[in-house]
Amino acid sequence: MAKNSIDDRYSTCARKMEEKVQSIFFQKEMENEPFKTVWQYCVKKIENTENGGEGLTNYHREAICAYTAGPPENLYLTFNNKVRTMRDAYGSSFPFHSLHFWLTTAVQILKKSDKNRCYTTFRRTDAIFTGDLKQEIRLGQFVSTSFESNLAHFGTRTCFNITTCYGADLKSYSEFEDEKEVLIPPYEKFKIIGKTTKIPDCEIVYILKSTGVQSDLNCKLANKCHGDYFLPTLIYAIVTFHLLLNL
């Protein structure tokens, strides 16, 4: 069930987390590459595009742009690897608090604008996936899927037919609008209700159906005291200082 995933969905604490992202995390994370380069590109890009009226802020639009921007930085690859594995570093050395927050809340806003409809979407990959019928899983990261089932250039080894009730249609906000992208958040749960090897252009197809959400980290960072973010760093600095004195 992707136990190491950063799965915060900010339910009941989005405003509080927005304040912490703005005051604590965003400027610090803008010092890091490739995040800085990609985000600056997206700021300039959305200056020349219209907001679709769904209620997204510029930060939300920039987050979608940064996630879907693709080459040469392919920020989404680094970002998703950290989202899958850095649960214990959430609130400290995880380098993408701001992107995670704005992308998560962008998905939620777009979902609400579509009246929370469930979608049937598709995903292809050349990675190997193993799972059993009736097994409940989480994908543990942001997952790009499509309304189109024939995007074979993404892979032919493992395919997914997904009924998602928490993924959002990115519409024209995606950098690749023609891919008709639906973005699924890390906290959505699915049951494997079928699998087949009887299609010509994919070795195996898993059929997934949404069963709800699991957000173990919900609001834990938003509800932390301000000083808690810096305590590990302060302890490290004090220990290092004393070691240097004894050299």
XYZ file of N, CA and C in Angstrom, residues 4 9 14 43 86 114 132 137 151 156 166 184 206 229-230 234-235 242:
54
model
N 5.622 4.181 2.233
C 6.585 5.273 2.342
C 6.167 6.516 1.572
N -3.292 14.886 1.943
C -4.303 15.462 1.046
C -4.829 16.794 1.562
N -6.038 23.139 4.302
C -5.392 23.693 3.107
C -4.952 25.142 3.312
N 6.247 30.208 -14.733
C 5.766 31.547 -14.390
C 5.623 32.388 -15.655
N 9.961 9.283 0.469
C 10.506 10.178 1.499
C 9.508 10.554 2.592
N -15.509 19.563 -11.911
C -16.150 18.536 -12.746
C -17.179 17.737 -11.964
N -2.233 -9.041 -7.476
C -3.179 -10.154 -7.483
C -4.611 -9.641 -7.542
N -4.570 -1.635 -3.521
C -3.270 -0.993 -3.693
C -3.422 0.530 -3.696
N -2.000 5.177 -26.582
C -0.729 5.901 -26.547
C 0.420 4.921 -26.326
N 4.446 -0.851 -23.676
C 3.598 -1.978 -24.080
C 3.756 -3.178 -23.150
N -10.870 10.235 -7.882
C -10.173 11.361 -7.272
C -9.168 11.997 -8.225
N -3.835 11.374 -11.227
C -4.318 10.673 -10.033
C -3.389 10.989 -8.860
N -3.979 -4.550 -16.301
C -4.617 -4.611 -14.986
C -5.815 -3.661 -14.979
N 10.146 22.348 12.381
C 10.797 22.138 11.097
C 12.303 22.273 11.213
N 12.728 23.144 12.112
C 14.138 23.505 12.159
C 14.909 22.830 13.287
N 18.960 22.443 13.699
C 19.618 23.131 14.811
C 20.476 22.171 15.613
N 19.961 20.986 15.902
C 20.723 19.982 16.652
C 21.990 19.603 15.894
N 30.410 21.780 18.145
C 31.188 21.227 19.260
C 32.292 20.303 18.758
